[in-house]
XYZ file of C-alpha atoms in Angstrom:
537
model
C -44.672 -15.578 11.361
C -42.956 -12.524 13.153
C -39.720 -14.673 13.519
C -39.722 -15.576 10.022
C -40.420 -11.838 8.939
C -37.467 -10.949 11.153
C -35.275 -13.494 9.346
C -36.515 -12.029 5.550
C -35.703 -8.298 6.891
C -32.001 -9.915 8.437
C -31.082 -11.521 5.241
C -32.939 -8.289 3.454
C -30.122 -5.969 5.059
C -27.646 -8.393 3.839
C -28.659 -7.749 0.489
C -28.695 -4.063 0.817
C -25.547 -3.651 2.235
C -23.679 -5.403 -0.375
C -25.818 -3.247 -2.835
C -24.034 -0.481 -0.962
C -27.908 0.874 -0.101
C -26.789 1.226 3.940
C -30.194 3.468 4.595
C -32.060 0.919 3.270
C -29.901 -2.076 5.267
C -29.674 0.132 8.426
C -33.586 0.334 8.647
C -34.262 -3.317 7.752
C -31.684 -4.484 10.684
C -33.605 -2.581 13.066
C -36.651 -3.740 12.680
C -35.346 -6.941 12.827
C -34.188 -6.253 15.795
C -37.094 -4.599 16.839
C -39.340 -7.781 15.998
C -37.036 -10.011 17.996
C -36.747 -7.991 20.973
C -40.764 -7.864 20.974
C -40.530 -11.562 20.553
C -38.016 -12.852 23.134
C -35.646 -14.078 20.780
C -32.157 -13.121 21.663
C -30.216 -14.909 19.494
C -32.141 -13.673 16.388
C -31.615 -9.878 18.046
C -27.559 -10.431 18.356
C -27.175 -11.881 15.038
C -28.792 -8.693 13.972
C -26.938 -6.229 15.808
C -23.731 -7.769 13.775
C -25.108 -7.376 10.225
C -26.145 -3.777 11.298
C -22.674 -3.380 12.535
C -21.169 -4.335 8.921
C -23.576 -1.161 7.398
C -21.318 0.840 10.046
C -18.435 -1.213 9.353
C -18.489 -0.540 5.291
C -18.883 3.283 6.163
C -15.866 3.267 8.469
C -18.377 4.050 11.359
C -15.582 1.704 13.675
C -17.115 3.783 17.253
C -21.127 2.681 16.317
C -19.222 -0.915 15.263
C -17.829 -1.652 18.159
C -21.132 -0.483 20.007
C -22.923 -4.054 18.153
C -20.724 -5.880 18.045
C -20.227 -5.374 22.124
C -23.456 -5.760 22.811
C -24.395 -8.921 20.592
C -21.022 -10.568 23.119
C -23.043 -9.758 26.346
C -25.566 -11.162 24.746
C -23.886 -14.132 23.287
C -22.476 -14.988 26.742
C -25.209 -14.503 28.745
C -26.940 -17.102 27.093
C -24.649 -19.258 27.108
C -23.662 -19.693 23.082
C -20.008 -20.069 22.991
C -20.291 -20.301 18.943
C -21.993 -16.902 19.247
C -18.971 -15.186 21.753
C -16.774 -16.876 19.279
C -18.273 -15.230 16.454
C -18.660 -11.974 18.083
C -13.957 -11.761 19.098
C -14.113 -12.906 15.441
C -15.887 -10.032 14.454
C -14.266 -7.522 16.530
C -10.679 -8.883 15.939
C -11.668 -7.779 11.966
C -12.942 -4.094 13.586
C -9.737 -4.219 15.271
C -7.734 -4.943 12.583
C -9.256 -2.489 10.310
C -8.653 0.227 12.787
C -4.496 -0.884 13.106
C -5.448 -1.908 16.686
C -3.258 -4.871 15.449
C -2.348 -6.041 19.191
C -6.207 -5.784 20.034
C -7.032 -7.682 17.034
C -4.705 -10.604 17.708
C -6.258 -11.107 20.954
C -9.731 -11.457 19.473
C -8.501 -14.000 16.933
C -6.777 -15.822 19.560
C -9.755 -15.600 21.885
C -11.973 -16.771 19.193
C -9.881 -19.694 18.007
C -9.770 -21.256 21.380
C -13.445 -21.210 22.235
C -13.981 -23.188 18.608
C -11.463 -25.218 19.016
C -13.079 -25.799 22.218
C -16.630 -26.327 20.633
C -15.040 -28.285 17.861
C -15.780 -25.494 14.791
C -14.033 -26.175 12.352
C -15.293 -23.546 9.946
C -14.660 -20.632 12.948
C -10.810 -22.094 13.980
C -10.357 -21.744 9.935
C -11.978 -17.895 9.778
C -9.738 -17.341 13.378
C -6.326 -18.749 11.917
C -7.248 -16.123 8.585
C -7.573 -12.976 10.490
C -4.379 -13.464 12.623
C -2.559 -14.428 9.587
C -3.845 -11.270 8.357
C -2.587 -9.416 11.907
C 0.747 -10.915 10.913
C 1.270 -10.161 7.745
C 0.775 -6.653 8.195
C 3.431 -7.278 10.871
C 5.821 -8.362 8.478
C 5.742 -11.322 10.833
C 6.017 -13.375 7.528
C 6.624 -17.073 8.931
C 3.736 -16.507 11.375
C 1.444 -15.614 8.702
C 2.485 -17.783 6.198
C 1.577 -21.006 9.035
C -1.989 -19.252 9.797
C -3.200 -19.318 6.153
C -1.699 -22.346 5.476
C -3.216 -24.217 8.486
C -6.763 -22.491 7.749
C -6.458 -23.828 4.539
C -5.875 -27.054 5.225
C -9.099 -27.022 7.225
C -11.215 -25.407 4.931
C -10.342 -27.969 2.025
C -11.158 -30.334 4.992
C -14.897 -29.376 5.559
C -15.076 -28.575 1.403
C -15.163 -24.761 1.668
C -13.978 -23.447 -1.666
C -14.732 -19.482 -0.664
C -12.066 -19.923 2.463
C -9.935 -21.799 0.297
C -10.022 -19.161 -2.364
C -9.525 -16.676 0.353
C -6.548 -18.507 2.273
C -4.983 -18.222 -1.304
C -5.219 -14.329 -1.654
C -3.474 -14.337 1.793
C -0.545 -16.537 0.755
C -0.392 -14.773 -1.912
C -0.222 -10.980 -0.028
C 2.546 -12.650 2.086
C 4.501 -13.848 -0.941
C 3.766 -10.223 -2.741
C 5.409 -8.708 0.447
C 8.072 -10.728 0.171
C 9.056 -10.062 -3.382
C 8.440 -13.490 -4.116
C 6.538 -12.447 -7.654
C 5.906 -15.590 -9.371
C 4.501 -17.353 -6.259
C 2.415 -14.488 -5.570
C 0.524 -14.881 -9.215
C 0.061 -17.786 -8.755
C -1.655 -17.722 -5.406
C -4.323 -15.104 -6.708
C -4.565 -17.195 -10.029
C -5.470 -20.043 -8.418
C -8.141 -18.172 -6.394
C -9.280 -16.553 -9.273
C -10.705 -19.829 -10.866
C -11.654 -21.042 -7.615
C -13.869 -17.936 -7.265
C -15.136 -18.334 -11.184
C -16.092 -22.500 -10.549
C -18.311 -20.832 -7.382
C -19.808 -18.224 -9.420
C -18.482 -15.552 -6.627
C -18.003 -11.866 -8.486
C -17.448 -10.117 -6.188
C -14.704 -12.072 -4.504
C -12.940 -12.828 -8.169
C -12.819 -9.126 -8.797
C -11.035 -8.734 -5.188
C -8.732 -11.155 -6.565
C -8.080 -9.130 -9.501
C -7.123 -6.297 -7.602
C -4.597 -8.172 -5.135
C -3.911 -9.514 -8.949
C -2.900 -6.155 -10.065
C -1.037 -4.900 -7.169
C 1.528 -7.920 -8.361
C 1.942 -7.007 -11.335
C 1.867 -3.152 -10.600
C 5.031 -3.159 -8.862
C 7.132 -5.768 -11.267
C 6.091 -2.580 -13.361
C 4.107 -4.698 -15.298
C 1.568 -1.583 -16.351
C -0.281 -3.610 -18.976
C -1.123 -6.119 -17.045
C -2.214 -4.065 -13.982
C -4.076 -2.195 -16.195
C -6.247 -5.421 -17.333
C -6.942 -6.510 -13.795
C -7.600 -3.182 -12.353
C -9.888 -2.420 -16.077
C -11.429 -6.217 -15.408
C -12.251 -5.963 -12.060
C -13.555 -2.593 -12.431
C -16.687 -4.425 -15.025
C -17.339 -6.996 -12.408
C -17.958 -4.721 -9.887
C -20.304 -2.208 -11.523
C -21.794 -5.231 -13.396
C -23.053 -6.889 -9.723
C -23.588 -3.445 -8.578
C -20.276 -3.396 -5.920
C -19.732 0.622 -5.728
C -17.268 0.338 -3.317
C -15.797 -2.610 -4.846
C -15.736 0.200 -8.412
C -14.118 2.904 -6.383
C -11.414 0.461 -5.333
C -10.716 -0.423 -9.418
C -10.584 2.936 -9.780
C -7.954 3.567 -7.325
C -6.073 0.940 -8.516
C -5.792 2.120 -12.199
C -4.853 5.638 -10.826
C -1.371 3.873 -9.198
C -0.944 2.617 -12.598
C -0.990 5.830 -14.600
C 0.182 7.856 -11.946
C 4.192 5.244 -11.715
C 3.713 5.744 -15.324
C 3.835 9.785 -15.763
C 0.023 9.368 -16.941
C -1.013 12.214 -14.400
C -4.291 13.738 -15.657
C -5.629 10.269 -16.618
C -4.253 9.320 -12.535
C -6.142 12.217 -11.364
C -9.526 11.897 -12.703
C -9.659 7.842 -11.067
C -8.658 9.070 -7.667
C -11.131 11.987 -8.052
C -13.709 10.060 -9.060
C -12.730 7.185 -6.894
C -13.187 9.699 -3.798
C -16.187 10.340 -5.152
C -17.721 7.288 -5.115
C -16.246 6.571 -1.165
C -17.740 9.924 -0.027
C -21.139 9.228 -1.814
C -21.440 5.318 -0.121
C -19.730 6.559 3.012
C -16.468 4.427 2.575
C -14.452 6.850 4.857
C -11.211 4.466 4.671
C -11.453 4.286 1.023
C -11.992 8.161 0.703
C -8.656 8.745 2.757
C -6.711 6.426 0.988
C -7.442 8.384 -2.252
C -6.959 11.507 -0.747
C -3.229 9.936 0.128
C -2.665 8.815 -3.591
C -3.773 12.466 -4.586
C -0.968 13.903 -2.665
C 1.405 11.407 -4.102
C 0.573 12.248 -7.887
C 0.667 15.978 -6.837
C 4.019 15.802 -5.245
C 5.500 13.945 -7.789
C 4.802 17.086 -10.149
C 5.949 19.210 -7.508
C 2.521 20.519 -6.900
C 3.356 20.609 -2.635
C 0.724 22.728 -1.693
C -1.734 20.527 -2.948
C 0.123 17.590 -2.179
C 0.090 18.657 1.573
C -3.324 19.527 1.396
C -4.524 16.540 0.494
C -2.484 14.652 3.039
C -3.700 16.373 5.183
C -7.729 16.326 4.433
C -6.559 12.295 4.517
C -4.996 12.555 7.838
C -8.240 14.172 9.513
C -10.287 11.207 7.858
C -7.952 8.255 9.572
C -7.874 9.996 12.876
C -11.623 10.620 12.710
C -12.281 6.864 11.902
C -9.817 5.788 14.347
C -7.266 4.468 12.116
C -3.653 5.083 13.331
C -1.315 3.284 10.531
C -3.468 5.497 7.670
C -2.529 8.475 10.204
C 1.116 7.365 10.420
C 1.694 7.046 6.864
C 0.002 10.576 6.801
C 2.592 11.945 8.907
C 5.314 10.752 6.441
C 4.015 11.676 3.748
C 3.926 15.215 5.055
C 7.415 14.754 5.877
C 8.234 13.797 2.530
C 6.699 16.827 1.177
C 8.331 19.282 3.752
C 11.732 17.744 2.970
C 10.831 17.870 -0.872
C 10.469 21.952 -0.173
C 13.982 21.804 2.185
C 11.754 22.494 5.391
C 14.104 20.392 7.225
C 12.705 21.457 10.664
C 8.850 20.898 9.848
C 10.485 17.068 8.008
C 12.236 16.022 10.924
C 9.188 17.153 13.286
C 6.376 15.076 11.206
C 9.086 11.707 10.615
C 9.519 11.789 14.744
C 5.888 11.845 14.615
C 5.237 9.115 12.087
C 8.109 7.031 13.806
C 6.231 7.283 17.330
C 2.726 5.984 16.370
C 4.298 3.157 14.384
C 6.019 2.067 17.633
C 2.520 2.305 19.004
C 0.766 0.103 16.567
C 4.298 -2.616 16.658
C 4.938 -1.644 12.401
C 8.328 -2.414 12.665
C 8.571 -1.560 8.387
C 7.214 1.757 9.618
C 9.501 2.850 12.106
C 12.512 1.996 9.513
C 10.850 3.862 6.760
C 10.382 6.840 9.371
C 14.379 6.211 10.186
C 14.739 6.398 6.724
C 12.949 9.886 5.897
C 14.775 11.099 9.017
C 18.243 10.228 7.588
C 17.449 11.392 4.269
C 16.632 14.901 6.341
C 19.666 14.611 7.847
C 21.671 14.219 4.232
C 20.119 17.284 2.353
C 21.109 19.675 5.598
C 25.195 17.695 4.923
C 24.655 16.147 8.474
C 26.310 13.237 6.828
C 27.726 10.938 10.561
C 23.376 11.489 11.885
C 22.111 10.270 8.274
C 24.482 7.349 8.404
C 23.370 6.468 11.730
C 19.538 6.427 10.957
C 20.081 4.661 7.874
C 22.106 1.954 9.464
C 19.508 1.651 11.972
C 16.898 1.539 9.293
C 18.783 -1.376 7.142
C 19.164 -3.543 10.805
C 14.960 -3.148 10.600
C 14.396 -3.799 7.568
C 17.181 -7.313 7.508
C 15.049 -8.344 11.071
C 11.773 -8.176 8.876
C 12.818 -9.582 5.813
C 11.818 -6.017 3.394
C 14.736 -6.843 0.707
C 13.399 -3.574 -0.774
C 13.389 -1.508 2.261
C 17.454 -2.869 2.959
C 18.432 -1.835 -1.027
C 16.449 1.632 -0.422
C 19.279 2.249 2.182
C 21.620 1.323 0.949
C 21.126 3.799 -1.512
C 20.831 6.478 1.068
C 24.124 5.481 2.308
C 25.620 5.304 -1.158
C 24.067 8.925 -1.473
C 25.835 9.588 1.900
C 29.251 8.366 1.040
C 29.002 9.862 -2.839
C 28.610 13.413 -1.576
C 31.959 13.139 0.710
C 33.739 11.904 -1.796
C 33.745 8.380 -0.172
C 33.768 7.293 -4.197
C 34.889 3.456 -2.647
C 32.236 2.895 -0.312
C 29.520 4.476 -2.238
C 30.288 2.218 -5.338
C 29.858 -1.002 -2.835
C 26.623 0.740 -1.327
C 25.626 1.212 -5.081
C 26.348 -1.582 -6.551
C 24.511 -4.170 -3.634
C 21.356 -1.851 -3.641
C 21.279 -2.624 -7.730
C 22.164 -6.587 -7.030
C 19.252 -6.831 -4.605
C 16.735 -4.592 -6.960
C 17.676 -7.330 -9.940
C 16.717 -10.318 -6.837
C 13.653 -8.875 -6.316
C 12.223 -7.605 -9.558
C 12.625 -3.824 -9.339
C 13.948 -2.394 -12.398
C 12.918 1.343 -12.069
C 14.784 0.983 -8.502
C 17.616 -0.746 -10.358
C 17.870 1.732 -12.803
C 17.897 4.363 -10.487
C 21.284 2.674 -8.918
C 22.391 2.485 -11.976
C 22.543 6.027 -12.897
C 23.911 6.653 -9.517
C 26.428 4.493 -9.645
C 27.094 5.961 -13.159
C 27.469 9.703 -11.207
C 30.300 7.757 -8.931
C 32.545 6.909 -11.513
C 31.846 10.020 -13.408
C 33.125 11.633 -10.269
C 36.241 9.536 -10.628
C 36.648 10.215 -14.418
C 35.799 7.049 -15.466
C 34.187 7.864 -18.183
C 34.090 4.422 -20.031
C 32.381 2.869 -16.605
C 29.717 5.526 -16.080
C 28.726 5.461 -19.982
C 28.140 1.853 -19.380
C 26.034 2.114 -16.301
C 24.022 5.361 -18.135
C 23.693 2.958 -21.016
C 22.279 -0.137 -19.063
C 19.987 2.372 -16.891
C 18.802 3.902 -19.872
C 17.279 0.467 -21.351
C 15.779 -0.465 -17.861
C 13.964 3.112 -18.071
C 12.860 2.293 -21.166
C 11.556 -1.153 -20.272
C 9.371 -0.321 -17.272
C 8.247 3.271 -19.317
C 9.802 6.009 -16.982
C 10.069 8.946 -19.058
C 11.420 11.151 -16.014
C 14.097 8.414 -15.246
C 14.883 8.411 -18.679
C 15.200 12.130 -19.399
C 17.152 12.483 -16.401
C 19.703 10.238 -17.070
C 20.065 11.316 -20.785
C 20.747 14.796 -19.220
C 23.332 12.995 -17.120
C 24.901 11.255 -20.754
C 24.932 15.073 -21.692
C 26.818 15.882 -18.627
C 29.186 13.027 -19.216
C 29.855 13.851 -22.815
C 30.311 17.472 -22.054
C 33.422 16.855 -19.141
C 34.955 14.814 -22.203
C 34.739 17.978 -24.658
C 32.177 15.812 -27.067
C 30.191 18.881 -27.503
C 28.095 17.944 -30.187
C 26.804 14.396 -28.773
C 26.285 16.077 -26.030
C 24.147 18.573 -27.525
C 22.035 15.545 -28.655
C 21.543 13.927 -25.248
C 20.332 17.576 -23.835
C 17.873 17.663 -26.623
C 16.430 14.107 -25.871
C 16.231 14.932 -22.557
C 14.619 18.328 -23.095
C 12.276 16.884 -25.481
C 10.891 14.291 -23.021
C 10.633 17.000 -20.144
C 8.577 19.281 -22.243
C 6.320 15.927 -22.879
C 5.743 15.244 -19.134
C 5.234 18.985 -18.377
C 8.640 19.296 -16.377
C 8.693 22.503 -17.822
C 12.011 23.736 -15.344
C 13.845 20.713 -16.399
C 13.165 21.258 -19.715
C 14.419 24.942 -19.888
C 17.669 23.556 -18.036
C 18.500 20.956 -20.740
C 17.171 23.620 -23.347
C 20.325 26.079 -21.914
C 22.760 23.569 -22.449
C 21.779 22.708 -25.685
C 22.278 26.237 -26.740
C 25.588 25.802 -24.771
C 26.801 23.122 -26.450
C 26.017 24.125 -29.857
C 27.056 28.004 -29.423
């Protein structure tokens, strides 16, 4: 009777903690535990001291996690059950990988693999070849990843497991997503999204939604993000998933926030840090924290944007997670370079740069490279930003980031624009906008577009830049960037104003004015108002 009362309170806990009631897991694990300490039963006790690590685990408690999870291996190994060790590395190499202990993490999986490989597991190989593929992917080590979820899939459809199946899925489709490969990557999570309905598993299918929404979220695709994110958001509070509602929330705030929505972007992140700090999802807290300082920078609020950052950045390094601290570092660099403190830029970047190295995120270190050059451009330091963003683009062509390699070249183009390189800056222009098109980036492609349009405005060709304004202007329309498109109206102002066509450009000041005043760019606005009166005096 006591065993099978220690089983109920084990499978009890379970409940709980998916209920996101970790007092009320965290006190039926221990007297689990208690029960089969009293009663001999080791086994029963190490299983335990795992599902009281995942209360710690879900609270970003990674310290107290690593504690269990330790212990139940001594355990596991000193009585001999190599399906327990196993399970324990696979454990850990998840801790590990949560924490961006990515090197530590692949030697768990590894570990872990071997010993059921050895004890013929299939089920644990499968849940081994998963998490590296996950170690990978955040690599950029695409190939590698790609093979791990492939062969774990083939194992789980193997010994019938739909869930791993389902899950193998949502990591093909993360790699393909990272790739730019669009199409492939909805239909991935789609795939896994029925898998997940014909099991009747919620809470996975809303997962699925979100990894669902990311895809279409940066194709621009706000409706559909919206859907997902909206869909996924029901699901959750329907089963009860709070953190599972938190993440929704997060998600819909990226959607209003790349589409000038900001009030409706702040209160999801607010209340989506809300919901983190009142279950204890530390991660989930910081990560909001980091989207806050995004949507306040990108309405030049820097003070709070650098507050935030940096409440974020004390969260990651108090949970022990070093990429969440990295991309802390530049984002603070972004923000410093925003406000032209070049020095303070250049100081967090260098940071940013060196604990990337440290965790092997090669995409890191170029973005770092990147933010470095671009420090290097605004202070006309124009051979050092060339440098740094030619070492970025070698990074960024090694990994495969498409995105990352147009990104520079539209630094460089930047670069060579601004010394009158008008040649080489049309070339750097002209391939970023070629790969944006490849890849599915519009607002990016627009963006080229109207700098490209600047280049041969430079050169008085005046029929050339209208066209690339022109084309910009409908991409900025399609994806719904007001900014992009009130900036580039201003530039059609600009344009028609060098040509003497006062009053159209009178009219393209007042669009543009009109559309700042809408967003709340009230500077902008009074800029484009002055050369309306300008134009029209």
């Amino acid at each position: 009777p006591q065993q099978y009362i220690a089983d109920a309170l084990r499978e009890l806990g379970d409940v709980s903690r998916i209920l996101s009631d970790y007092s009320g897991a965290e006190a039926c694990f221990r007297e689990a535990q208690h029960i089969y300490t009293k009663i001999d039963d080791d086994l029963g006790r190490a299983d335990s001291l795992l599902g009281q690590g995942d209360v710690y685990r879900v609270q970003s408690q990674y310290a107290r996690v690593e504690a269990f999870a330790s212990e139940a291996l001594q355990i596991y190994t000193k009585i001999g059950d190599e399906r327990g060790r196993a399970k324990s590395l696979l454990y850990l190499g998840n801790v590990y990988w949560e924490q961006s202990q990515y090197p530590q993490a692949e030697a768990c999986f590894t570990k872990a693999q071997r010993i059921y490989t050895i004890v013929g597991e299939d089920h644990g190989q499968a849940n081994s070849l998963y998490g590296l593929g996950k170690v990978y992917r955040v690599l950029s080590k695409f190939p590698e990843a790609k093979a791990c979820y492939t062969q774990a899939q083939h194992i789980y459809v193997k010994i019938g497991d739909d869930l791993g199946r389902a899950n193998s899925q949502c990591g093909l489709g993360d790699v393909s997503r990272a790739q730019y490969q669009y199409a492939q990557a909805e239909a991935f999570h789609l795939e896994a999204q029925q898998i997940y309905s014909g099991i009747g598993d919620d809470l996975s299918r809303a997962s699925s939604l979100l990894g669902l929404g990311v895809v279409y979220q940066l194709q621009s695709k706000y409706p559909q993000a919206e859907r997902c994110y909206t869909e996924a958001q029901k699901i959750n509070t329907k089963i009860g998933n709070k953190l599972g509602r938190a993440n929704s929330l997060r998600g819909l705030g990226d959607v209003y926030r790349f589409q000038y929505k900001h009030p409706q972007a702040e209160t999801c992140y607010t209340e989506a840090q809300q919901i983190y700090a009142e279950i204890g999802g530390e991660l989930g807290r910081a990560n909001s924290l980091h989207c806050l300082g995004h949507l306040y920078q990108a309405q030049s609020k820097y003070a709070k944007a650098k507050a935030s950052y940096t409440e974020g950045q004390h969260i990651y390094i108090k949970i022990g997670d070093k990429l969440g601290r990295a991309n802390s570092q530049r984002s603070l660099g972004d923000v410093s370079r925003a406000q032209s403190q070049h020095a303070e830029a250049e100081a967090f970047y260098i940071e940013a740069q060196r604990i990337y190295g440290k965790i092997g995120s090669d995409r890191g270190i170029a973005n770092s490279l990147r933010g470095l050059a671009d420090v290097y451009r605004l202070q006309y330091k124009y051979p050092q930003a060339e440098t740094y963003y030619i070492q970025a683009q070698r990074i960024y062509a090694e990994i495969g980031s498409e995105l990352g390699r147009a990104n520079t070249l539209r630094g460089l183009g930047d670069v060579y624009r601004l010394q009158s390189k008008h040649p080489q800056a049309e070339t750097c222009y002209i391939e970023a906008q070629q790969i944006y098109a490849e890849i599915g980036k519009d607002r990016d492609r627009a963006n080229s577009l109207r700098d490209l349009g600047n280049v041969y405005r430079a050169q008085s060709k005046y029929a050339r830049a209208e066209a690339s304004y022109t084309e910009a202007l409908q991409l900025y329309d399609c994806v719904g960037d007001h900014k992009g498109k009130a900036n580039v109206l201003r530039n059609m102002g600009r344009l028609s104003r060098v040509q003497g066509c006062k009053p159209e450009a009178a009219a393209f000041y007042q669009q543009a004015r009109d559309i700042y005043i809408q967003i709340g760019m009230s500077e902008s606005a009074d800029r484009a108002s002055y050369w309306v009166a300008k134009m029209l005096a």
